[in-house]
Amino acid sequence: MRFLILFIFFITNVLGNEVPDIKNLVINKELKTYDNLTFLDSKKNIVNLNDYKGKLVMLNFWATWCAPCKKEMPSLDNLILNPKLNNLKIFPINMGKDNVEKSNFFFSELKINNLKIYFDNSPTLAKALSLRGLPTTILFDKEGKEFARIIGYIDFKNEELINWLSLYN
């Protein structure tokens, strides 16, 4: 009986903590918290990350001149429709200092229909989050704490990634 209990404990812990084998996924050893992270919507209204506690949040930093950003954006657009991630909120934040029209054209050209465009409120957002390049996607749990980053391009249709994200949903 003890063997069975230990076996069940081992299997549930190993499978429950399994991380996808994605080379550019960086999982934080300790959860990171930030005070008052804000950015702008396309009408220049302030969006505060704290208002989305209770949701799995993805901040995706991109620019119109960034080739890997252009490559990953369609799969990010489709990710929001995935039924396994019904509690996911995605904020694609343009870091390229482009205006709304240029950003809208970029989304239109790529046939991005399910995401809205957001902008950095000030150059301090990139500094506060220690961004090193584009694209970068930062993942926040339901408590608003950063638990992982994807640095560089990723195909958001990756089933291994989707299944892992669903554990936080």
CSV table of C-alpha atoms in Angstrom, one decimal:
chain,number,residue,atom,x,y,z
A,1,MET,CA,0.0,0.0,0.0
A,2,ARG,CA,2.8,2.4,0.9
A,3,PHE,CA,4.4,1.7,-2.5
A,4,LEU,CA,1.2,2.6,-4.3
A,5,ILE,CA,0.8,5.8,-2.4
A,6,LEU,CA,4.5,6.8,-3.2
A,7,PHE,CA,4.0,5.8,-6.8
A,8,ILE,CA,0.9,8.0,-7.1
A,9,PHE,CA,2.6,10.9,-5.3
A,10,PHE,CA,5.7,10.6,-7.6
A,11,ILE,CA,3.6,10.4,-10.8
A,12,THR,CA,1.3,13.4,-10.0
A,13,ASN,CA,4.3,15.6,-8.9
A,14,VAL,CA,6.4,14.8,-12.0
A,15,LEU,CA,3.5,15.1,-14.5
A,16,GLY,CA,2.1,18.1,-12.7
A,17,ASN,CA,5.3,20.1,-12.9
A,18,GLU,CA,6.4,19.0,-16.4
A,19,VAL,CA,7.7,21.9,-18.4
A,20,PRO,CA,7.6,22.1,-22.2
A,21,ASP,CA,10.8,21.4,-24.0
A,22,ILE,CA,11.1,24.9,-25.6
A,23,LYS,CA,14.6,26.3,-25.9
A,24,ASN,CA,13.6,30.0,-25.5
A,25,LEU,CA,11.2,29.5,-22.6
A,26,VAL,CA,12.7,30.8,-19.4
A,27,ILE,CA,10.8,29.8,-16.2
A,28,ASN,CA,11.5,32.0,-13.2
A,29,LYS,CA,12.9,30.2,-10.2
A,30,GLU,CA,11.1,32.8,-8.0
A,31,LEU,CA,7.9,34.6,-9.0
A,32,LYS,CA,8.5,38.3,-9.9
A,33,THR,CA,6.3,41.1,-8.8
A,34,TYR,CA,6.1,44.6,-10.2
A,35,ASP,CA,4.4,47.7,-8.9
A,36,ASN,CA,2.0,49.6,-11.2
A,37,LEU,CA,2.8,48.2,-14.7
A,38,THR,CA,0.9,50.4,-17.2
A,39,PHE,CA,0.7,50.8,-20.9
A,40,LEU,CA,-1.7,52.4,-23.4
A,41,ASP,CA,-4.5,51.1,-25.6
A,42,SER,CA,-4.9,52.5,-29.1
A,43,LYS,CA,-7.0,55.4,-27.8
A,44,LYS,CA,-4.3,56.4,-25.3
A,45,ASN,CA,-6.2,55.1,-22.3
A,46,ILE,CA,-4.0,53.8,-19.5
A,47,VAL,CA,-4.2,50.0,-19.0
A,48,ASN,CA,-3.0,48.7,-15.6
A,49,LEU,CA,-1.8,45.1,-15.3
A,50,ASN,CA,-3.2,45.0,-11.8
A,51,ASP,CA,-6.8,45.2,-13.2
A,52,TYR,CA,-6.3,41.7,-14.7
A,53,LYS,CA,-5.6,39.7,-11.6
A,54,GLY,CA,-7.5,36.5,-11.8
A,55,LYS,CA,-6.5,35.9,-15.4
A,56,LEU,CA,-3.5,34.4,-17.1
A,57,VAL,CA,-1.9,37.4,-18.7
A,58,MET,CA,0.5,37.5,-21.6
A,59,LEU,CA,2.4,40.7,-22.5
A,60,ASN,CA,3.9,40.3,-26.0
A,61,PHE,CA,6.4,43.0,-27.0
A,62,TRP,CA,6.8,43.5,-30.7
A,63,ALA,CA,7.5,46.1,-33.4
A,64,THR,CA,6.5,46.5,-37.0
A,65,TRP,CA,10.2,46.4,-38.2
A,66,CYS,CA,10.8,43.1,-36.3
A,67,ALA,CA,10.8,40.1,-38.7
A,68,PRO,CA,10.4,37.4,-35.9
A,69,CYS,CA,7.5,39.5,-34.5
A,70,LYS,CA,5.8,39.5,-37.9
A,71,LYS,CA,6.3,35.7,-38.1
A,72,GLU,CA,4.8,34.9,-34.7
A,73,MET,CA,1.9,37.4,-34.6
A,74,PRO,CA,-0.6,35.2,-36.6
A,75,SER,CA,-0.2,32.3,-34.2
A,76,LEU,CA,-0.5,34.6,-31.2
A,77,ASP,CA,-3.7,36.0,-32.8
A,78,ASN,CA,-5.1,32.4,-33.0
A,79,LEU,CA,-4.0,31.5,-29.4
A,80,ILE,CA,-6.7,33.7,-27.9
A,81,LEU,CA,-9.3,31.5,-29.5
A,82,ASN,CA,-8.0,28.3,-28.0
A,83,PRO,CA,-10.7,26.8,-25.7
A,84,LYS,CA,-8.0,25.4,-23.4
A,85,LEU,CA,-7.0,29.0,-22.6
A,86,ASN,CA,-10.4,30.6,-21.9
A,87,ASN,CA,-9.0,32.7,-19.0
A,88,LEU,CA,-6.1,34.1,-21.1
A,89,LYS,CA,-5.7,37.8,-21.7
A,90,ILE,CA,-3.1,38.8,-24.4
A,91,PHE,CA,-1.7,42.3,-24.7
A,92,PRO,CA,0.5,42.8,-27.8
A,93,ILE,CA,2.5,45.9,-26.9
A,94,ASN,CA,4.1,47.8,-29.8
A,95,MET,CA,7.6,48.9,-28.7
A,96,GLY,CA,8.6,50.4,-32.0
A,97,LYS,CA,7.3,53.9,-31.4
A,98,ASP,CA,4.9,53.5,-34.4
A,99,ASN,CA,1.7,55.4,-34.5
A,100,VAL,CA,-1.7,53.8,-34.4
A,101,GLU,CA,-2.2,53.9,-38.2
A,102,LYS,CA,1.1,52.1,-38.9
A,103,SER,CA,0.3,49.5,-36.2
A,104,ASN,CA,-3.2,49.0,-37.6
A,105,PHE,CA,-1.7,48.5,-41.1
A,106,PHE,CA,0.7,45.9,-39.7
A,107,PHE,CA,-2.1,44.0,-38.1
A,108,SER,CA,-4.3,44.3,-41.2
A,109,GLU,CA,-1.5,43.1,-43.5
A,110,LEU,CA,-1.0,40.0,-41.3
A,111,LYS,CA,-4.8,39.5,-41.0
A,112,ILE,CA,-4.7,39.9,-37.2
A,113,ASN,CA,-8.4,40.0,-36.2
A,114,ASN,CA,-8.6,38.8,-32.5
A,115,LEU,CA,-6.1,41.1,-30.8
A,116,LYS,CA,-6.0,44.8,-30.0
A,117,ILE,CA,-3.0,47.0,-30.2
A,118,TYR,CA,-1.3,48.4,-27.2
A,119,PHE,CA,1.6,50.8,-26.8
A,120,ASP,CA,4.4,51.4,-24.2
A,121,ASN,CA,3.2,54.2,-21.9
A,122,SER,CA,6.8,55.4,-21.5
A,123,PRO,CA,10.3,54.0,-22.1
A,124,THR,CA,10.3,52.9,-18.5
A,125,LEU,CA,8.1,49.8,-19.1
A,126,ALA,CA,10.9,48.2,-21.1
A,127,LYS,CA,13.4,49.1,-18.4
A,128,ALA,CA,11.2,48.0,-15.6
A,129,LEU,CA,10.7,44.6,-17.2
A,130,SER,CA,14.4,44.4,-18.3
A,131,LEU,CA,13.5,43.7,-21.9
A,132,ARG,CA,16.5,42.6,-24.0
A,133,GLY,CA,15.1,42.3,-27.4
A,134,LEU,CA,12.0,41.6,-29.6
A,135,PRO,CA,9.9,39.7,-29.6
A,136,THR,CA,9.6,38.9,-25.9
A,137,THR,CA,6.5,37.5,-24.2
A,138,ILE,CA,6.1,37.8,-20.5
A,139,LEU,CA,3.7,35.5,-18.7
A,140,PHE,CA,1.8,36.5,-15.5
A,141,ASP,CA,-0.2,34.2,-13.3
A,142,LYS,CA,-3.6,34.9,-11.8
A,143,GLU,CA,-2.0,36.8,-8.9
A,144,GLY,CA,-0.2,39.1,-11.3
A,145,LYS,CA,3.2,37.6,-10.8
A,146,GLU,CA,5.6,36.9,-13.6
A,147,PHE,CA,6.4,33.2,-13.8
A,148,ALA,CA,8.0,32.9,-17.2
A,149,ARG,CA,9.3,34.6,-20.4
A,150,ILE,CA,9.6,33.6,-24.0
A,151,ILE,CA,12.6,35.3,-25.5
A,152,GLY,CA,12.5,35.5,-29.3
A,153,TYR,CA,10.2,33.9,-31.8
A,154,ILE,CA,7.8,31.1,-30.9
A,155,ASP,CA,5.0,29.4,-32.7
A,156,PHE,CA,2.0,29.9,-30.3
A,157,LYS,CA,0.3,26.9,-31.9
A,158,ASN,CA,2.8,24.6,-30.2
A,159,GLU,CA,0.6,22.0,-28.3
A,160,GLU,CA,3.2,21.4,-25.7
A,161,LEU,CA,3.2,25.1,-24.8
A,162,ILE,CA,-0.6,25.3,-24.9
A,163,ASN,CA,-1.0,22.3,-22.6
A,164,TRP,CA,1.5,23.8,-20.2
A,165,LEU,CA,-0.2,27.2,-20.2
A,166,SER,CA,-3.5,25.6,-19.5
A,167,LEU,CA,-2.2,24.6,-16.1
A,168,TYR,CA,-2.1,28.3,-15.2
A,169,ASN,CA,-5.4,29.1,-16.8
